[in-house]
Amino acid sequence: MKNRLHILRAERGWSQAELAGKLGVSRQTVNAIETGRYDPSLPLAFGIARVFGKLIEEIFEPQGLHRVQK
Amino acid sequence: MTSAVASTARRSDPLLVAAGIAAFVTYFGARLPLKLPGVPFPVAIARVPVLFLVLFVLAAVRMSRGLDELEQRIHLEALAFPAVLVLLLTLGPLQVAGVALSPQDGGYRHIGTFAFLFDFGGHALARRRYQ
């Protein structure tokens, strides 16, 4: 899953460690999410959205959407 | 939601460290008397390290619950390794103690099967948390 975490964090001048502290996760987790090696759980994604004051969709962009019937 | 992004301050679990050291020491400590002829209660001696090894694994699982979600995943994947190791270290001293698993084969032939079955057990226990 693509995400804008690195950009948003840079805009605010936060280090990975600072963001990790705000989210209550390890710096490695923030790094793994930023580099796309790890997709956060839904609660953590909500936590990230809340920290940046944005919607989840404004931060994360799915690369392979699951087929959902409307 | 706040619980999901729980604090992940790194803290070493004293039980984990103590169990790990005890397992290491008792494993090698048990092997020495088992090699002596006529040592009393060889099976009991051979099983002493198992207690600490199991305690070590349980402590590792308990510690992983306090970690954040990525570290939990890493620890769970890593646990597969010591789980097999526990099996090996359990059977090793027993074989030194003279407990033959089967006189027809080398003793370790069935380890793969055991690990496979234990994996089912682990799955059953883990899935109970989410049902």
PDB file of C-alpha atoms in Angstrom:
ATOM      1  CA  MET A   1       0.000   0.000   0.000  1.00  0.00           C
ATOM      2  CA  LYS A   2       1.338   3.399  -0.981  1.00  0.00           C
ATOM      3  CA  ASN A   3       1.269   6.149   1.593  1.00  0.00           C
ATOM      4  CA  ARG A   4       2.204   9.783   2.105  1.00  0.00           C
ATOM      5  CA  LEU A   5       3.541   9.306   5.590  1.00  0.00           C
ATOM      6  CA  HIS A   6       7.060  10.406   4.751  1.00  0.00           C
ATOM      7  CA  ILE A   7       5.811  13.601   3.057  1.00  0.00           C
ATOM      8  CA  LEU A   8       3.400  14.479   5.853  1.00  0.00           C
ATOM      9  CA  ARG A   9       6.031  13.833   8.475  1.00  0.00           C
ATOM     10  CA  ALA A  10       8.584  15.956   6.609  1.00  0.00           C
ATOM     11  CA  GLU A  11       6.057  18.799   6.274  1.00  0.00           C
ATOM     12  CA  ARG A  12       5.763  18.886  10.026  1.00  0.00           C
ATOM     13  CA  GLY A  13       9.483  18.490  10.601  1.00  0.00           C
ATOM     14  CA  TRP A  14       9.018  15.399  12.736  1.00  0.00           C
ATOM     15  CA  SER A  15      11.576  12.658  12.973  1.00  0.00           C
ATOM     16  CA  GLN A  16      10.480   9.030  12.707  1.00  0.00           C
ATOM     17  CA  ALA A  17      11.113   8.672  16.412  1.00  0.00           C
ATOM     18  CA  GLU A  18       8.882  11.666  17.201  1.00  0.00           C
ATOM     19  CA  LEU A  19       6.057  10.300  15.071  1.00  0.00           C
ATOM     20  CA  ALA A  20       6.536   6.876  16.617  1.00  0.00           C
ATOM     21  CA  GLY A  21       6.228   8.461  20.054  1.00  0.00           C
ATOM     22  CA  LYS A  22       2.962  10.167  19.100  1.00  0.00           C
ATOM     23  CA  LEU A  23       1.581   6.895  17.749  1.00  0.00           C
ATOM     24  CA  GLY A  24       2.858   4.693  20.539  1.00  0.00           C
ATOM     25  CA  VAL A  25       4.767   2.398  18.211  1.00  0.00           C
ATOM     26  CA  SER A  26       8.444   1.773  17.578  1.00  0.00           C
ATOM     27  CA  ARG A  27      10.523   3.832  15.163  1.00  0.00           C
ATOM     28  CA  GLN A  28      11.067   0.666  13.145  1.00  0.00           C
ATOM     29  CA  THR A  29       7.319   0.391  12.624  1.00  0.00           C
ATOM     30  CA  VAL A  30       7.099   3.948  11.303  1.00  0.00           C
ATOM     31  CA  ASN A  31      10.040   3.258   9.002  1.00  0.00           C
ATOM     32  CA  ALA A  32       8.511  -0.010   7.754  1.00  0.00           C
ATOM     33  CA  ILE A  33       5.202   1.748   6.999  1.00  0.00           C
ATOM     34  CA  GLU A  34       6.927   4.632   5.226  1.00  0.00           C
ATOM     35  CA  THR A  35       8.949   2.333   3.027  1.00  0.00           C
ATOM     36  CA  GLY A  36       5.864   0.255   2.226  1.00  0.00           C
ATOM     37  CA  ARG A  37       7.235  -2.904   3.777  1.00  0.00           C
ATOM     38  CA  TYR A  38       4.429  -3.072   6.315  1.00  0.00           C
ATOM     39  CA  ASP A  39       0.745  -2.165   6.122  1.00  0.00           C
ATOM     40  CA  PRO A  40      -0.544  -0.883   9.456  1.00  0.00           C
ATOM     41  CA  SER A  41      -3.569  -2.324  11.159  1.00  0.00           C
ATOM     42  CA  LEU A  42      -6.815  -0.362  10.851  1.00  0.00           C
ATOM     43  CA  PRO A  43      -6.574   1.039  14.412  1.00  0.00           C
ATOM     44  CA  LEU A  44      -3.012   2.189  13.758  1.00  0.00           C
ATOM     45  CA  ALA A  45      -4.046   3.681  10.409  1.00  0.00           C
ATOM     46  CA  PHE A  46      -6.781   5.628  12.225  1.00  0.00           C
ATOM     47  CA  GLY A  47      -4.194   6.697  14.777  1.00  0.00           C
ATOM     48  CA  ILE A  48      -1.909   7.966  12.003  1.00  0.00           C
ATOM     49  CA  ALA A  49      -4.798   9.815  10.355  1.00  0.00           C
ATOM     50  CA  ARG A  50      -5.705  11.432  13.660  1.00  0.00           C
ATOM     51  CA  VAL A  51      -2.119  12.532  14.345  1.00  0.00           C
ATOM     52  CA  PHE A  52      -1.970  14.265  10.957  1.00  0.00           C
ATOM     53  CA  GLY A  53      -5.558  15.533  11.117  1.00  0.00           C
ATOM     54  CA  LYS A  54      -6.471  13.826   7.872  1.00  0.00           C
ATOM     55  CA  LEU A  55      -8.656  11.026   6.569  1.00  0.00           C
ATOM     56  CA  ILE A  56      -7.121   7.600   6.069  1.00  0.00           C
ATOM     57  CA  GLU A  57      -7.710   7.867   2.317  1.00  0.00           C
ATOM     58  CA  GLU A  58      -5.687  11.073   2.247  1.00  0.00           C
ATOM     59  CA  ILE A  59      -2.678   9.207   3.626  1.00  0.00           C
ATOM     60  CA  PHE A  60      -2.957   5.670   2.311  1.00  0.00           C
ATOM     61  CA  GLU A  61      -3.586   4.622  -1.234  1.00  0.00           C
ATOM     62  CA  PRO A  62      -4.290   0.969  -1.921  1.00  0.00           C
ATOM     63  CA  GLN A  63      -2.324  -0.496  -4.815  1.00  0.00           C
ATOM     64  CA  GLY A  64      -4.463  -3.557  -5.405  1.00  0.00           C
ATOM     65  CA  LEU A  65      -8.049  -2.863  -4.412  1.00  0.00           C
ATOM     66  CA  HIS A  66     -10.089  -5.799  -3.176  1.00  0.00           C
ATOM     67  CA  ARG A  67     -13.133  -6.339  -5.324  1.00  0.00           C
ATOM     68  CA  VAL A  68     -16.058  -4.870  -3.471  1.00  0.00           C
ATOM     69  CA  GLN A  69     -19.596  -5.046  -4.814  1.00  0.00           C
ATOM     70  CA  LYS A  70     -21.552  -1.835  -4.433  1.00  0.00           C
TER      71      LYS A  70
ATOM     72  CA  MET B   1      -8.391   2.510  19.592  1.00  0.00           C
ATOM     73  CA  THR B   2      -5.801   3.912  21.883  1.00  0.00           C
ATOM     74  CA  SER B   3      -5.098   0.403  23.143  1.00  0.00           C
ATOM     75  CA  ALA B   4      -4.224  -0.635  19.612  1.00  0.00           C
ATOM     76  CA  VAL B   5      -1.474   1.904  19.472  1.00  0.00           C
ATOM     77  CA  ALA B   6      -0.208   0.896  22.834  1.00  0.00           C
ATOM     78  CA  SER B   7       3.006   2.040  24.329  1.00  0.00           C
ATOM     79  CA  THR B   8       5.940  -0.003  23.150  1.00  0.00           C
ATOM     80  CA  ALA B   9       8.656   1.170  25.422  1.00  0.00           C
ATOM     81  CA  ARG B  10      11.335  -1.467  25.262  1.00  0.00           C
ATOM     82  CA  ARG B  11      11.611  -3.243  28.543  1.00  0.00           C
ATOM     83  CA  SER B  12      13.446  -6.465  29.121  1.00  0.00           C
ATOM     84  CA  ASP B  13      11.283  -9.039  30.843  1.00  0.00           C
ATOM     85  CA  PRO B  14      13.248 -10.390  33.835  1.00  0.00           C
ATOM     86  CA  LEU B  15      11.396 -13.715  33.558  1.00  0.00           C
ATOM     87  CA  LEU B  16      12.432 -14.048  29.914  1.00  0.00           C
ATOM     88  CA  VAL B  17      16.066 -13.348  30.688  1.00  0.00           C
ATOM     89  CA  ALA B  18      16.099 -15.610  33.759  1.00  0.00           C
ATOM     90  CA  ALA B  19      14.366 -18.463  31.937  1.00  0.00           C
ATOM     91  CA  GLY B  20      16.721 -18.126  28.981  1.00  0.00           C
ATOM     92  CA  ILE B  21      19.813 -18.230  31.177  1.00  0.00           C
ATOM     93  CA  ALA B  22      18.389 -21.096  33.253  1.00  0.00           C
ATOM     94  CA  ALA B  23      17.553 -23.068  30.113  1.00  0.00           C
ATOM     95  CA  PHE B  24      21.044 -22.566  28.730  1.00  0.00           C
ATOM     96  CA  VAL B  25      22.775 -23.471  31.979  1.00  0.00           C
ATOM     97  CA  THR B  26      20.578 -26.474  32.812  1.00  0.00           C
ATOM     98  CA  TYR B  27      20.810 -27.828  29.288  1.00  0.00           C
ATOM     99  CA  PHE B  28      24.574 -28.038  29.372  1.00  0.00           C
ATOM    100  CA  GLY B  29      24.494 -28.835  33.082  1.00  0.00           C
ATOM    101  CA  ALA B  30      22.233 -31.824  32.430  1.00  0.00           C
ATOM    102  CA  ARG B  31      24.363 -33.208  29.650  1.00  0.00           C
ATOM    103  CA  LEU B  32      27.422 -33.658  31.848  1.00  0.00           C
ATOM    104  CA  PRO B  33      25.940 -36.045  34.476  1.00  0.00           C
ATOM    105  CA  LEU B  34      23.962 -37.892  31.810  1.00  0.00           C
ATOM    106  CA  LYS B  35      27.182 -38.981  30.190  1.00  0.00           C
ATOM    107  CA  LEU B  36      28.378 -40.575  33.423  1.00  0.00           C
ATOM    108  CA  PRO B  37      27.604 -44.271  33.843  1.00  0.00           C
ATOM    109  CA  GLY B  38      25.052 -45.207  36.515  1.00  0.00           C
ATOM    110  CA  VAL B  39      23.776 -41.702  37.205  1.00  0.00           C
ATOM    111  CA  PRO B  40      20.457 -41.858  39.109  1.00  0.00           C
ATOM    112  CA  PHE B  41      17.205 -40.554  37.569  1.00  0.00           C
ATOM    113  CA  PRO B  42      18.618 -39.846  34.111  1.00  0.00           C
ATOM    114  CA  VAL B  43      15.207 -39.144  32.594  1.00  0.00           C
ATOM    115  CA  ALA B  44      14.376 -36.608  35.307  1.00  0.00           C
ATOM    116  CA  ILE B  45      17.730 -34.905  34.791  1.00  0.00           C
ATOM    117  CA  ALA B  46      17.183 -34.839  31.044  1.00  0.00           C
ATOM    118  CA  ARG B  47      13.867 -33.092  31.494  1.00  0.00           C
ATOM    119  CA  VAL B  48      15.053 -30.294  33.786  1.00  0.00           C
ATOM    120  CA  PRO B  49      16.059 -27.999  30.879  1.00  0.00           C
ATOM    121  CA  VAL B  50      12.670 -28.540  29.257  1.00  0.00           C
ATOM    122  CA  LEU B  51      10.920 -26.733  32.107  1.00  0.00           C
ATOM    123  CA  PHE B  52      13.005 -23.643  31.578  1.00  0.00           C
ATOM    124  CA  LEU B  53      12.790 -23.840  27.812  1.00  0.00           C
ATOM    125  CA  VAL B  54       8.998 -23.949  27.979  1.00  0.00           C
ATOM    126  CA  LEU B  55       9.050 -21.104  30.514  1.00  0.00           C
ATOM    127  CA  PHE B  56      11.273 -19.159  28.135  1.00  0.00           C
ATOM    128  CA  VAL B  57       8.846 -19.607  25.247  1.00  0.00           C
ATOM    129  CA  LEU B  58       5.857 -18.649  27.422  1.00  0.00           C
ATOM    130  CA  ALA B  59       7.700 -15.561  28.674  1.00  0.00           C
ATOM    131  CA  ALA B  60       8.540 -14.626  25.070  1.00  0.00           C
ATOM    132  CA  VAL B  61       4.880 -14.894  24.068  1.00  0.00           C
ATOM    133  CA  ARG B  62       3.840 -12.808  27.081  1.00  0.00           C
ATOM    134  CA  MET B  63       6.434 -10.169  26.272  1.00  0.00           C
ATOM    135  CA  SER B  64       5.313 -10.027  22.634  1.00  0.00           C
ATOM    136  CA  ARG B  65       1.805  -9.010  23.741  1.00  0.00           C
ATOM    137  CA  GLY B  66       3.236  -5.746  25.082  1.00  0.00           C
ATOM    138  CA  LEU B  67       4.968  -4.902  21.811  1.00  0.00           C
ATOM    139  CA  ASP B  68       3.566  -2.922  18.925  1.00  0.00           C
ATOM    140  CA  GLU B  69       1.935  -4.699  16.001  1.00  0.00           C
ATOM    141  CA  LEU B  70       4.960  -4.938  13.731  1.00  0.00           C
ATOM    142  CA  GLU B  71       7.220  -6.198  16.476  1.00  0.00           C
ATOM    143  CA  GLN B  72       4.525  -8.692  17.481  1.00  0.00           C
ATOM    144  CA  ARG B  73       4.515 -10.071  13.966  1.00  0.00           C
ATOM    145  CA  ILE B  74       8.300 -10.266  13.918  1.00  0.00           C
ATOM    146  CA  HIS B  75       8.363 -12.047  17.275  1.00  0.00           C
ATOM    147  CA  LEU B  76       5.680 -14.518  16.256  1.00  0.00           C
ATOM    148  CA  GLU B  77       7.555 -15.365  13.092  1.00  0.00           C
ATOM    149  CA  ALA B  78      10.742 -15.675  15.090  1.00  0.00           C
ATOM    150  CA  LEU B  79       9.059 -17.975  17.619  1.00  0.00           C
ATOM    151  CA  ALA B  80       8.827 -20.691  14.995  1.00  0.00           C
ATOM    152  CA  PHE B  81      12.567 -21.083  15.282  1.00  0.00           C
ATOM    153  CA  PRO B  82      12.865 -21.647  19.061  1.00  0.00           C
ATOM    154  CA  ALA B  83       9.783 -23.870  18.949  1.00  0.00           C
ATOM    155  CA  VAL B  84      11.656 -26.334  16.771  1.00  0.00           C
ATOM    156  CA  LEU B  85      14.769 -25.807  18.863  1.00  0.00           C
ATOM    157  CA  VAL B  86      12.891 -26.757  22.031  1.00  0.00           C
ATOM    158  CA  LEU B  87      11.927 -29.988  20.351  1.00  0.00           C
ATOM    159  CA  LEU B  88      15.497 -30.721  19.394  1.00  0.00           C
ATOM    160  CA  LEU B  89      16.873 -29.834  22.794  1.00  0.00           C
ATOM    161  CA  THR B  90      14.218 -31.973  24.459  1.00  0.00           C
ATOM    162  CA  LEU B  91      14.999 -35.024  22.438  1.00  0.00           C
ATOM    163  CA  GLY B  92      18.755 -34.557  22.544  1.00  0.00           C
ATOM    164  CA  PRO B  93      19.285 -35.023  26.295  1.00  0.00           C
ATOM    165  CA  LEU B  94      16.717 -37.826  26.365  1.00  0.00           C
ATOM    166  CA  GLN B  95      18.727 -39.664  23.770  1.00  0.00           C
ATOM    167  CA  VAL B  96      21.886 -39.064  25.782  1.00  0.00           C
ATOM    168  CA  ALA B  97      19.987 -40.458  28.787  1.00  0.00           C
ATOM    169  CA  GLY B  98      19.430 -43.631  26.822  1.00  0.00           C
ATOM    170  CA  VAL B  99      15.766 -43.144  26.044  1.00  0.00           C
ATOM    171  CA  ALA B 100      15.539 -44.513  22.537  1.00  0.00           C
ATOM    172  CA  LEU B 101      12.627 -43.061  20.605  1.00  0.00           C
ATOM    173  CA  SER B 102      12.589 -46.046  18.325  1.00  0.00           C
ATOM    174  CA  PRO B 103      15.214 -48.728  17.989  1.00  0.00           C
ATOM    175  CA  GLN B 104      14.422 -48.989  14.279  1.00  0.00           C
ATOM    176  CA  ASP B 105      15.378 -45.458  13.309  1.00  0.00           C
ATOM    177  CA  GLY B 106      17.709 -42.651  14.172  1.00  0.00           C
ATOM    178  CA  GLY B 107      15.367 -41.039  16.684  1.00  0.00           C
ATOM    179  CA  TYR B 108      15.062 -37.693  14.941  1.00  0.00           C
ATOM    180  CA  ARG B 109      13.253 -38.901  11.869  1.00  0.00           C
ATOM    181  CA  HIS B 110       9.866 -37.806  13.175  1.00  0.00           C
ATOM    182  CA  ILE B 111      10.839 -34.285  14.199  1.00  0.00           C
ATOM    183  CA  GLY B 112       9.332 -32.823  11.055  1.00  0.00           C
ATOM    184  CA  THR B 113       6.044 -34.538  11.794  1.00  0.00           C
ATOM    185  CA  PHE B 114       6.075 -33.360  15.399  1.00  0.00           C
ATOM    186  CA  ALA B 115       6.715 -29.767  14.332  1.00  0.00           C
ATOM    187  CA  PHE B 116       3.865 -30.004  11.841  1.00  0.00           C
ATOM    188  CA  LEU B 117       1.484 -31.293  14.507  1.00  0.00           C
ATOM    189  CA  PHE B 118       2.600 -28.677  17.012  1.00  0.00           C
ATOM    190  CA  ASP B 119       1.888 -26.058  14.381  1.00  0.00           C
ATOM    191  CA  PHE B 120      -1.720 -27.250  14.301  1.00  0.00           C
ATOM    192  CA  GLY B 121      -1.835 -26.977  18.087  1.00  0.00           C
ATOM    193  CA  GLY B 122      -0.388 -23.492  17.982  1.00  0.00           C
ATOM    194  CA  HIS B 123      -2.933 -22.458  15.371  1.00  0.00           C
ATOM    195  CA  ALA B 124      -5.798 -23.841  17.450  1.00  0.00           C
ATOM    196  CA  LEU B 125      -4.641 -21.929  20.527  1.00  0.00           C
ATOM    197  CA  ALA B 126      -3.968 -18.693  18.621  1.00  0.00           C
ATOM    198  CA  ARG B 127      -7.267 -18.736  16.742  1.00  0.00           C
ATOM    199  CA  ARG B 128      -9.221 -19.081  19.979  1.00  0.00           C
ATOM    200  CA  ARG B 129      -8.276 -15.496  20.797  1.00  0.00           C
ATOM    201  CA  TYR B 130     -10.060 -14.192  17.708  1.00  0.00           C
ATOM    202  CA  GLN B 131     -13.221 -16.312  17.660  1.00  0.00           C
TER     203      GLN B 131
END
